[in-house]
Tab-separated table of C-alpha atoms in Angstrom:
chain	number	residue	atom	x	y	z
A	1	ARG	CA	77.957	103.893	136.776
A	2	LYS	CA	80.318	104.656	133.561
A	3	LYS	CA	79.688	102.047	130.197
A	4	ALA	CA	82.965	100.746	129.301
A	5	ARG	CA	83.355	101.706	125.549
A	6	VAL	CA	83.316	99.189	123.065
A	7	SER	CA	84.954	100.497	119.282
A	8	CYS	CA	84.183	100.142	116.289
A	9	SER	CA	87.299	101.119	114.988
A	10	LEU	CA	88.511	98.413	111.944
A	11	PRO	CA	91.481	96.830	113.422
A	12	GLN	CA	94.713	99.279	112.354
A	13	LEU	CA	96.531	97.476	109.885
A	14	SER	CA	100.068	96.754	109.914
A	15	TRP	CA	102.784	99.179	108.369
A	16	GLU	CA	103.703	95.727	105.782
A	17	GLU	CA	99.564	95.420	105.466
A	18	ARG	CA	99.979	99.870	104.131
A	19	LEU	CA	102.527	99.563	102.378
A	20	ALA	CA	101.002	96.573	100.949
A	21	ASN	CA	98.358	98.492	100.000
A	22	ALA	CA	99.859	101.693	98.618
A	23	VAL	CA	102.075	99.332	96.404
A	24	THR	CA	100.206	96.949	95.254
A	25	PRO	CA	96.486	97.680	95.984
A	26	LEU	CA	95.479	94.958	94.374
A	27	TRP	CA	97.942	91.825	95.874
A	28	ARG	CA	94.937	90.163	97.561
A	29	LEU	CA	93.108	89.828	94.956
A	30	PRO	CA	93.210	85.663	93.242
A	31	TYR	CA	95.065	86.798	89.641
A	32	GLN	CA	92.497	86.340	87.172
A	33	GLU	CA	90.215	88.492	89.083
A	34	GLN	CA	92.774	91.068	89.332
A	35	LEU	CA	93.095	90.903	85.276
A	36	GLN	CA	89.369	91.166	85.444
A	37	VAL	CA	90.118	94.335	87.146
A	38	LYS	CA	92.075	95.877	85.071
A	39	TYR	CA	90.238	94.404	82.171
A	40	GLU	CA	87.744	96.528	83.225
A	41	SER	CA	89.274	100.186	83.978
A	42	GLN	CA	90.801	99.900	80.405
A	43	ARG	CA	87.810	99.377	79.208
A	44	LYS	CA	86.279	103.094	80.436
A	45	ILE	CA	89.099	104.486	79.126
A	46	LEU	CA	88.381	103.328	75.579
A	47	GLN	CA	84.865	104.773	76.411
A	48	THR	CA	86.415	107.916	76.889
A	49	LEU	CA	87.644	108.250	74.122
A	50	ALA	CA	84.981	106.948	72.374
A	51	SER	CA	82.519	109.906	74.423
A	52	ARG	CA	85.446	112.749	73.764
A	53	LEU	CA	85.942	111.567	70.138
A	54	GLU	CA	82.099	112.396	69.223
A	55	GLU	CA	82.537	115.090	71.145
A	56	LEU	CA	84.581	116.569	68.237
A	57	GLY	CA	82.122	115.436	65.131
A	58	ILE	CA	83.773	111.684	64.469
A	59	ASP	CA	81.670	108.878	64.776
A	60	ALA	CA	83.595	106.289	66.822
A	61	GLN	CA	81.279	104.895	68.786
A	62	LYS	CA	80.905	100.683	68.860
A	63	PRO	CA	79.810	97.689	70.249
A	64	GLY	CA	79.557	98.752	73.843
A	65	GLY	CA	80.378	102.219	73.787
A	66	LEU	CA	83.686	101.814	73.367
A	67	CYS	CA	85.952	103.287	70.367
A	68	CYS	CA	87.466	99.593	68.953
A	69	PRO	CA	87.247	96.784	70.185
A	70	LEU	CA	89.126	95.513	73.117
A	71	GLN	CA	90.604	92.013	73.539
A	72	PRO	CA	91.307	90.101	77.051
A	73	VAL	CA	94.224	91.464	78.968
A	74	VAL	CA	96.764	89.248	78.422
A	75	PRO	CA	99.017	87.989	81.519
A	76	SER	CA	101.800	88.611	82.238
A	77	PRO	CA	104.418	85.725	82.581
A	78	ILE	CA	105.813	86.662	85.597
A	79	ILE	CA	103.526	87.286	89.324
A	80	ASN	CA	105.724	87.591	91.347
A	81	GLY	CA	108.772	89.428	91.707
A	82	TYR	CA	109.329	90.382	88.309
A	83	ARG	CA	110.802	93.817	89.078
A	84	ASN	CA	113.695	94.208	86.934
A	85	LYS	CA	114.120	98.333	88.777
A	86	SER	CA	113.202	98.905	91.872
A	87	THR	CA	113.961	102.715	93.512
A	88	PHE	CA	113.986	102.197	97.392
A	89	SER	CA	113.880	105.671	99.194
A	90	VAL	CA	116.198	107.100	102.793
A	91	ASN	CA	113.710	108.111	105.054
A	92	ARG	CA	112.148	108.200	108.832
A	93	GLY	CA	110.787	104.572	109.628
A	94	PRO	CA	108.162	103.450	111.004
A	95	ASP	CA	110.067	103.545	114.805
A	96	GLY	CA	111.573	106.788	114.004
A	97	ASN	CA	114.994	106.012	112.292
A	98	PRO	CA	116.023	108.778	109.676
A	99	LYS	CA	118.073	105.588	108.293
A	100	THR	CA	115.242	103.407	106.851
A	101	VAL	CA	115.596	102.603	103.239
A	102	GLY	CA	112.521	101.049	101.946
A	103	LEU	CA	109.775	102.827	99.888
A	104	TYR	CA	106.618	105.191	101.438
A	105	VAL	CA	104.268	105.259	102.871
A	106	GLY	CA	101.696	108.812	102.736
A	107	THR	CA	102.508	111.955	101.046
A	108	GLY	CA	104.508	114.944	101.358
A	109	ARG	CA	100.941	116.827	100.921
A	110	GLU	CA	99.081	115.828	104.320
A	111	ARG	CA	103.444	115.093	106.225
A	112	ASN	CA	102.470	112.471	106.669
A	113	ILE	CA	105.319	109.960	105.062
A	114	VAL	CA	106.369	106.917	106.780
A	115	CYS	CA	109.729	105.242	105.040
A	116	VAL	CA	108.979	101.140	104.976
A	117	LYS	CA	111.046	97.885	104.230
A	118	ALA	CA	110.005	96.603	101.417
A	119	ASN	CA	110.980	92.720	102.549
A	120	HIS	CA	107.318	91.553	102.004
A	121	VAL	CA	106.366	93.396	98.843
A	122	GLU	CA	104.963	90.829	96.209
A	123	ASN	CA	106.222	92.658	93.151
A	124	ILE	CA	109.717	93.032	93.896
A	125	PRO	CA	112.690	90.326	93.269
A	126	SER	CA	114.280	89.179	96.978
A	127	LYS	CA	117.591	90.434	95.462
A	128	HIS	CA	116.349	93.922	95.565
A	129	LYS	CA	115.508	93.554	99.091
A	130	GLN	CA	118.800	91.896	99.364
A	131	VAL	CA	121.352	94.545	97.991
A	132	ALA	CA	118.332	97.447	99.928
A	133	GLN	CA	118.799	95.915	103.267
A	134	CYS	CA	122.557	95.830	103.144
A	135	TYR	CA	122.218	100.035	101.338
A	136	GLU	CA	120.582	99.781	104.713
A	137	GLU	CA	123.206	98.901	107.500
A	138	PHE	CA	126.290	100.253	105.517
A	139	ILE	CA	124.229	104.093	105.909
A	140	SER	CA	123.280	102.994	109.582
A	141	ARG	CA	126.845	102.029	110.308
A	142	SER	CA	128.382	106.443	109.068
A	143	PRO	CA	127.798	109.086	110.970
A	144	LEU	CA	127.121	111.587	107.792
A	145	ASP	CA	123.152	111.828	108.360
A	146	SER	CA	120.433	110.800	105.750
A	147	CYS	CA	119.220	113.570	102.959
A	148	ILE	CA	115.962	113.660	104.185
A	149	LEU	CA	115.207	116.898	103.715
A	150	PHE	CA	117.744	119.209	100.869
A	151	HIS	CA	118.102	123.043	102.827
A	152	GLU	CA	117.954	121.151	106.113
A	153	GLY	CA	121.455	119.577	105.044
A	154	GLY	CA	122.240	114.948	105.342
A	155	HIS	CA	123.872	113.215	102.251
A	156	TRP	CA	122.405	109.131	102.151
A	157	ARG	CA	119.720	109.185	99.667
A	158	GLU	CA	118.022	106.922	96.835
A	159	LEU	CA	119.620	103.927	95.476
A	160	VAL	CA	117.830	102.335	92.946
A	161	VAL	CA	118.994	98.358	91.294
A	162	ARG	CA	118.376	96.161	88.425
A	163	THR	CA	118.765	92.824	87.505
A	164	THR	CA	119.061	91.299	84.600
A	165	SER	CA	117.571	87.898	83.998
A	166	CYS	CA	121.420	86.587	83.172
A	167	GLY	CA	122.073	86.825	86.598
A	168	HIS	CA	123.745	90.185	86.637
A	169	THR	CA	123.088	92.753	89.454
A	170	MET	CA	123.310	97.084	88.995
A	171	ALA	CA	123.443	99.538	92.019
A	172	ILE	CA	123.074	102.886	92.330
A	173	ILE	CA	123.452	104.883	95.299
A	174	THR	CA	122.619	109.060	95.017
A	175	PHE	CA	124.057	111.489	96.820
A	176	HIS	CA	123.726	114.190	98.153
A	177	PRO	CA	127.503	116.334	98.501
A	178	GLN	CA	125.861	119.391	99.902
A	179	GLN	CA	129.284	121.011	101.157
A	180	LEU	CA	131.449	118.403	101.824
A	181	GLY	CA	135.086	118.382	99.180
A	182	GLN	CA	136.532	116.520	97.086
A	183	GLU	CA	139.011	114.293	99.290
A	184	ALA	CA	136.187	113.672	102.123
A	185	LEU	CA	133.933	112.216	98.688
A	186	ALA	CA	136.236	109.700	97.463
A	187	ALA	CA	136.730	108.665	100.992
A	188	GLN	CA	132.906	107.876	100.802
A	189	LYS	CA	133.642	106.087	97.686
A	190	ALA	CA	136.460	104.485	98.795
A	191	LEU	CA	133.738	102.968	101.666
A	192	LEU	CA	131.341	102.025	99.663
A	193	LYS	CA	133.485	99.989	97.475
A	194	GLU	CA	135.095	98.091	100.405
A	195	PHE	CA	131.865	97.495	101.789
A	196	PHE	CA	130.261	96.432	99.023
A	197	THR	CA	133.143	94.952	97.672
A	198	SER	CA	134.475	92.964	101.127
A	199	GLY	CA	132.650	94.108	103.830
A	200	PRO	CA	129.739	92.631	104.510
A	201	GLY	CA	127.108	94.222	101.041
A	202	ALA	CA	129.691	91.042	99.287
A	203	VAL	CA	126.982	88.885	99.815
A	204	CYS	CA	125.074	91.361	96.873
A	205	ALA	CA	127.918	90.018	94.430
A	206	LEU	CA	127.245	93.217	92.215
A	207	THR	CA	127.980	93.507	88.806
A	208	SER	CA	128.228	97.350	88.191
A	209	LEU	CA	128.386	99.739	92.202
A	210	TYR	CA	127.465	103.431	90.855
A	211	PHE	CA	126.931	106.231	92.485
A	212	GLN	CA	126.214	109.702	91.610
A	213	GLU	CA	126.282	112.965	93.531
A	214	SER	CA	123.306	115.006	93.408
A	215	THR	CA	121.830	117.878	94.729
A	216	ARG	CA	119.263	117.534	92.634
A	217	THR	CA	115.569	115.141	93.107
A	218	ARG	CA	116.961	113.056	89.065
A	219	CYS	CA	119.788	114.570	87.599
A	220	SER	CA	120.338	112.552	84.073
A	221	HIS	CA	124.301	111.808	83.741
A	222	GLU	CA	124.976	114.561	81.462
A	223	GLU	CA	123.753	117.073	84.299
A	224	SER	CA	125.228	115.296	87.366
A	225	PRO	CA	127.767	111.681	85.396
A	226	TYR	CA	127.364	108.398	86.751
A	227	GLN	CA	130.384	107.322	88.563
A	228	LEU	CA	130.798	103.644	88.164
A	229	LEU	CA	133.034	101.882	91.690
A	230	HIS	CA	133.335	98.795	90.956
A	231	GLY	CA	132.934	95.940	88.373
A	232	ALA	CA	131.359	96.637	85.239
A	233	PRO	CA	129.602	99.828	83.587
A	234	HIS	CA	127.265	97.792	82.438
A	235	ILE	CA	124.308	95.095	83.056
A	236	PHE	CA	123.525	92.111	80.213
A	237	GLU	CA	120.186	90.990	79.274
A	238	GLU	CA	118.596	88.416	76.484
A	239	LEU	CA	114.847	89.268	75.542
A	240	LEU	CA	113.562	88.191	72.677
A	241	GLY	CA	116.768	85.898	71.560
A	242	LEU	CA	119.056	88.637	71.723
A	243	LYS	CA	121.345	90.034	74.046
A	244	PHE	CA	120.678	93.873	75.406
A	245	ARG	CA	123.549	96.093	77.187
A	246	ILE	CA	122.189	98.229	79.594
A	247	SER	CA	123.606	101.505	81.681
A	248	PRO	CA	121.761	102.968	84.644
A	249	ASP	CA	119.907	104.964	83.838
A	250	ALA	CA	118.692	103.906	79.824
A	251	PHE	CA	114.644	102.716	80.219
A	252	PHE	CA	114.441	98.828	80.083
A	253	GLN	CA	110.332	98.142	80.335
A	254	VAL	CA	110.770	96.818	84.504
A	255	ASN	CA	109.002	93.032	83.049
A	256	THR	CA	111.449	91.197	80.777
A	257	ALA	CA	109.146	88.867	80.186
A	258	GLY	CA	106.031	90.675	79.537
A	259	ALA	CA	108.041	92.807	77.618
A	260	GLU	CA	108.594	89.401	74.870
A	261	VAL	CA	105.301	88.988	75.079
A	262	LEU	CA	104.570	93.050	74.339
A	263	TYR	CA	106.849	93.089	71.480
A	264	GLN	CA	106.471	89.603	70.374
A	265	ALA	CA	102.322	90.942	69.626
A	266	VAL	CA	103.922	94.898	67.781
A	267	GLY	CA	105.364	92.624	65.128
A	268	GLU	CA	102.108	90.179	64.040
A	269	LEU	CA	100.658	94.498	64.716
A	270	CYS	CA	103.131	96.139	63.006
A	271	GLN	CA	101.985	93.536	59.877
A	272	ALA	CA	105.604	94.347	58.099
A	273	THR	CA	107.267	93.212	55.411
A	274	GLY	CA	109.969	92.738	53.934
A	275	ASP	CA	110.143	96.421	52.400
A	276	THR	CA	108.514	98.014	55.630
A	277	VAL	CA	110.417	101.046	57.262
A	278	LEU	CA	110.106	100.604	60.671
A	279	LEU	CA	109.952	104.606	62.812
A	280	ASP	CA	110.456	103.342	66.705
A	281	ILE	CA	109.987	106.413	68.232
A	282	CYS	CA	110.850	106.851	72.020
A	283	CYS	CA	113.180	103.908	71.306
A	284	GLY	CA	115.063	103.396	74.806
A	285	THR	CA	118.153	101.089	74.074
A	286	GLY	CA	116.537	99.494	70.754
A	287	THR	CA	114.538	96.427	71.952
A	288	ILE	CA	111.194	96.966	70.174
A	289	GLY	CA	113.469	98.346	66.674
A	290	LEU	CA	115.867	95.096	67.251
A	291	SER	CA	113.411	92.695	68.176
A	292	LEU	CA	111.647	93.130	64.607
A	293	ALA	CA	115.189	94.301	62.361
A	294	GLN	CA	115.123	90.870	60.539
A	295	ARG	CA	110.807	91.300	59.337
A	296	VAL	CA	111.984	94.260	58.343
A	297	SER	CA	114.609	96.641	55.656
A	298	LYS	CA	115.145	99.501	57.772
A	299	VAL	CA	114.405	100.087	61.530
A	300	ILE	CA	114.577	103.918	62.554
A	301	GLY	CA	115.226	105.062	66.031
A	302	VAL	CA	114.646	108.049	68.211
A	303	GLU	CA	115.933	108.275	71.436
A	304	VAL	CA	116.785	111.342	74.511
A	305	VAL	CA	118.453	109.669	76.954
A	306	GLU	CA	122.408	109.754	74.657
A	307	LYS	CA	123.619	106.896	76.969
A	308	ALA	CA	120.751	104.982	75.730
A	309	ILE	CA	121.190	105.953	72.332
A	310	GLU	CA	124.921	104.070	72.458
A	311	ASP	CA	123.300	101.323	73.628
A	312	ALA	CA	121.371	100.809	71.232
A	313	GLU	CA	123.686	101.207	68.820
A	314	TRP	CA	125.904	98.982	70.805
A	315	ASN	CA	123.190	96.129	70.360
A	316	ALA	CA	122.827	95.847	67.032
A	317	ALA	CA	126.746	96.212	66.068
A	318	PHE	CA	126.752	93.387	69.159
A	319	ASN	CA	123.330	91.078	67.366
A	320	GLY	CA	125.285	91.433	64.265
A	321	ILE	CA	121.980	94.112	62.669
A	322	SER	CA	123.256	95.875	60.354
A	323	ASN	CA	119.649	98.073	58.419
A	324	CYS	CA	118.809	99.837	62.244
A	325	GLU	CA	120.307	104.489	62.266
A	326	PHE	CA	118.758	106.191	65.893
A	327	HIS	CA	119.456	109.686	65.823
A	328	SER	CA	119.515	110.838	69.911
A	329	GLY	CA	117.809	114.071	71.115
A	330	LYS	CA	114.173	115.162	71.305
A	331	ALA	CA	111.570	113.813	70.212
A	332	GLU	CA	109.491	116.950	68.842
A	333	ALA	CA	113.310	118.154	67.787
A	334	VAL	CA	114.048	114.930	65.599
A	335	LEU	CA	110.912	113.768	63.792
A	336	PRO	CA	110.150	116.781	62.129
A	337	GLN	CA	113.034	116.646	60.509
A	338	LEU	CA	113.475	113.574	59.245
A	339	LEU	CA	109.561	112.801	58.268
A	340	ALA	CA	109.514	116.750	56.476
A	341	SER	CA	112.343	115.123	54.276
A	342	TRP	CA	110.719	111.676	54.164
A	343	GLU	CA	110.747	110.757	50.245
A	344	ASP	CA	111.009	106.921	50.645
A	345	ALA	CA	108.020	104.471	49.275
A	346	ARG	CA	109.030	102.056	51.562
A	347	PRO	CA	106.181	101.727	53.523
A	348	LEU	CA	106.385	103.163	57.226
A	349	VAL	CA	105.293	101.913	59.795
A	350	ALA	CA	105.507	103.644	63.690
A	351	VAL	CA	106.228	103.105	67.336
A	352	VAL	CA	105.514	105.034	69.614
A	353	ASN	CA	106.329	104.280	73.580
A	354	PRO	CA	106.785	106.590	75.580
A	355	SER	CA	107.038	108.637	78.573
A	356	ARG	CA	104.015	108.223	81.023
A	357	ALA	CA	103.466	112.206	80.061
A	358	GLY	CA	103.299	111.489	76.519
A	359	LEU	CA	104.374	112.824	73.069
A	360	HIS	CA	105.023	116.211	72.791
A	361	TYR	CA	102.029	118.071	70.274
A	362	ARG	CA	105.320	118.488	67.309
A	363	VAL	CA	105.743	114.843	67.070
A	364	VAL	CA	102.112	113.861	66.646
A	365	ARG	CA	101.222	116.723	63.895
A	366	ALA	CA	104.817	115.355	62.425
A	367	ILE	CA	103.288	112.014	62.387
A	368	ARG	CA	99.879	113.383	60.991
A	369	ASN	CA	101.247	115.489	58.538
A	370	CYS	CA	103.746	112.109	57.212
A	371	SER	CA	101.190	110.555	54.454
A	372	SER	CA	102.998	107.373	54.085
A	373	ILE	CA	102.833	106.505	58.049
A	374	ARG	CA	98.919	104.930	57.933
A	375	ARG	CA	99.266	102.079	60.982
A	376	LEU	CA	100.959	103.660	64.511
A	377	LEU	CA	101.031	101.265	67.331
A	378	TYR	CA	100.669	103.251	70.400
A	379	ILE	CA	102.157	101.670	73.608
A	380	SER	CA	101.078	103.957	77.454
A	381	CYS	CA	101.375	102.565	80.890
A	382	LYS	CA	99.440	105.960	81.706
A	383	PRO	CA	96.747	105.347	78.770
A	384	GLU	CA	93.587	108.094	81.108
A	385	GLY	CA	96.793	110.140	81.182
A	386	GLU	CA	98.805	113.149	78.235
A	387	ALA	CA	98.299	109.980	76.558
A	388	MET	CA	94.999	110.217	75.999
A	389	ARG	CA	95.550	113.840	74.853
A	390	ASN	CA	97.420	112.221	71.911
A	391	PHE	CA	94.895	109.339	70.771
A	392	LEU	CA	92.232	112.596	70.230
A	393	GLU	CA	95.340	114.714	68.636
A	394	LEU	CA	96.074	111.839	66.707
A	395	CYS	CA	91.702	111.460	65.489
A	396	CYS	CA	90.183	114.570	65.525
A	397	LEU	CA	89.920	115.961	61.864
A	398	PRO	CA	92.728	118.781	60.160
A	399	ASP	CA	92.228	121.458	61.638
A	400	PRO	CA	94.779	124.834	60.010
A	401	ARG	CA	95.208	126.612	62.818
A	402	LYS	CA	97.383	123.783	64.525
A	403	LYS	CA	99.137	123.457	61.033
A	404	LEU	CA	97.793	119.903	61.819
A	405	ALA	CA	97.558	118.533	57.297
A	406	GLY	CA	97.164	115.634	57.327
A	407	GLU	CA	94.084	112.500	57.394
A	408	PRO	CA	93.202	111.584	60.736
A	409	PHE	CA	93.544	108.153	62.574
A	410	ALA	CA	91.225	105.636	63.415
A	411	PRO	CA	92.199	103.680	66.410
A	412	MET	CA	91.446	100.657	65.528
A	413	LEU	CA	91.663	97.465	68.264
A	414	ALA	CA	93.106	97.594	71.806
A	415	ILE	CA	95.323	94.924	73.617
A	416	PRO	CA	96.222	95.327	77.205
A	417	PHE	CA	98.973	93.890	78.846
A	418	ASP	CA	99.229	93.556	82.497
A	419	MET	CA	103.105	94.005	82.570
A	420	PHE	CA	103.289	94.995	86.004
A	421	PRO	CA	100.717	91.840	88.071
A	422	HIS	CA	99.613	93.354	91.989
A	423	THR	CA	98.716	97.381	90.696
A	424	VAL	CA	96.182	98.416	88.874
A	425	HIS	CA	98.817	99.732	86.057
A	426	CYS	CA	98.039	97.778	82.479
A	427	GLU	CA	100.487	98.538	79.297
A	428	LEU	CA	97.338	99.348	76.607
A	429	MET	CA	98.558	98.665	72.903
A	430	LEU	CA	96.072	100.616	70.786
A	431	LEU	CA	96.639	99.852	66.417
A	432	PHE	CA	95.666	103.231	64.706
A	433	THR	CA	95.332	103.079	61.255
A	434	ARG	CA	94.214	105.818	58.539
């Protein structure tokens, strides 16, 4: 007689659980435990930085093997539904529906990508989920296919939803035109507008509906303009008593309440006085510089996204702030020119808040070679990545071969901010001085 097999395998996780584990890996932990996990990961990063600096001949070991004191993780004021921006993909769902709007489980490399609805994901607000649900309903009615692989055709692509504490909602729909002519495109845009203004999508009460024709994974506004189909061109956010205008592709911290806490700490650590000049590198819509403008004599912002600079200038004017100037362009092109001719006697404090790609070497070199900058705040959402290279470049000994003449910086204090509850990520603020 054959024995019945006893299965020792773990119970199969639902698709919802798999997605929650992929997007918000700490979702099952009580919040205090999440903060402890993040503290430990930041501690390891500072230990790594200390040992890397030691390899460069710089004595950086402090108690615990850290390169500088590490404060406890500053908690987020909001733990659930805190995201003000969500990006939803369109792909095959667990049931095989190729017009599922959600987030990915699996990887392209493994060829096991499945798009799962995000209705249960804890860091996404209900408004974003509602817009995603309506978009799925719209494309399910459309005779046009979703665009899963560009070369295989199809049109409907991702959805970005942005919301603000003022109650504004912006939806941006990305569409692959393939071979469609202008008339057919116009018809699709008209249907989309009708659905979200007078059809079932009207429940979303969109402030702005944008459409972007894109033949690449990502296109900037300059490469392929965002087309306003309905509503206002911008949405507005309030932060630290100021009002900010947000364009479709402008950077804004994803956790508004957390950003307020972070920017208040930036103000304290800058030690800015009435005659300080604040250099805000990768300034986005100007949030950091404008929130500190009252404390300093001047703010100079640098940002690559042209529309964000337009927003920053509008934000300054609207809030009656006149001591700010903003420069549009790549920081590696703008900053060396700006600092090479720097002859201002006022103290200069730099704040950098780059993307995950970190700062270009020419930016670091310009900061190092400008002797007026004695204090630098580096805010990083991925300190273990390219930012680590920047930390080493800021602190290494002068190197004539690399045209690095300026006196090195030293890390003095690290403060992690939990801008992303339920995920493993943290925003780390490192204070460097020389």
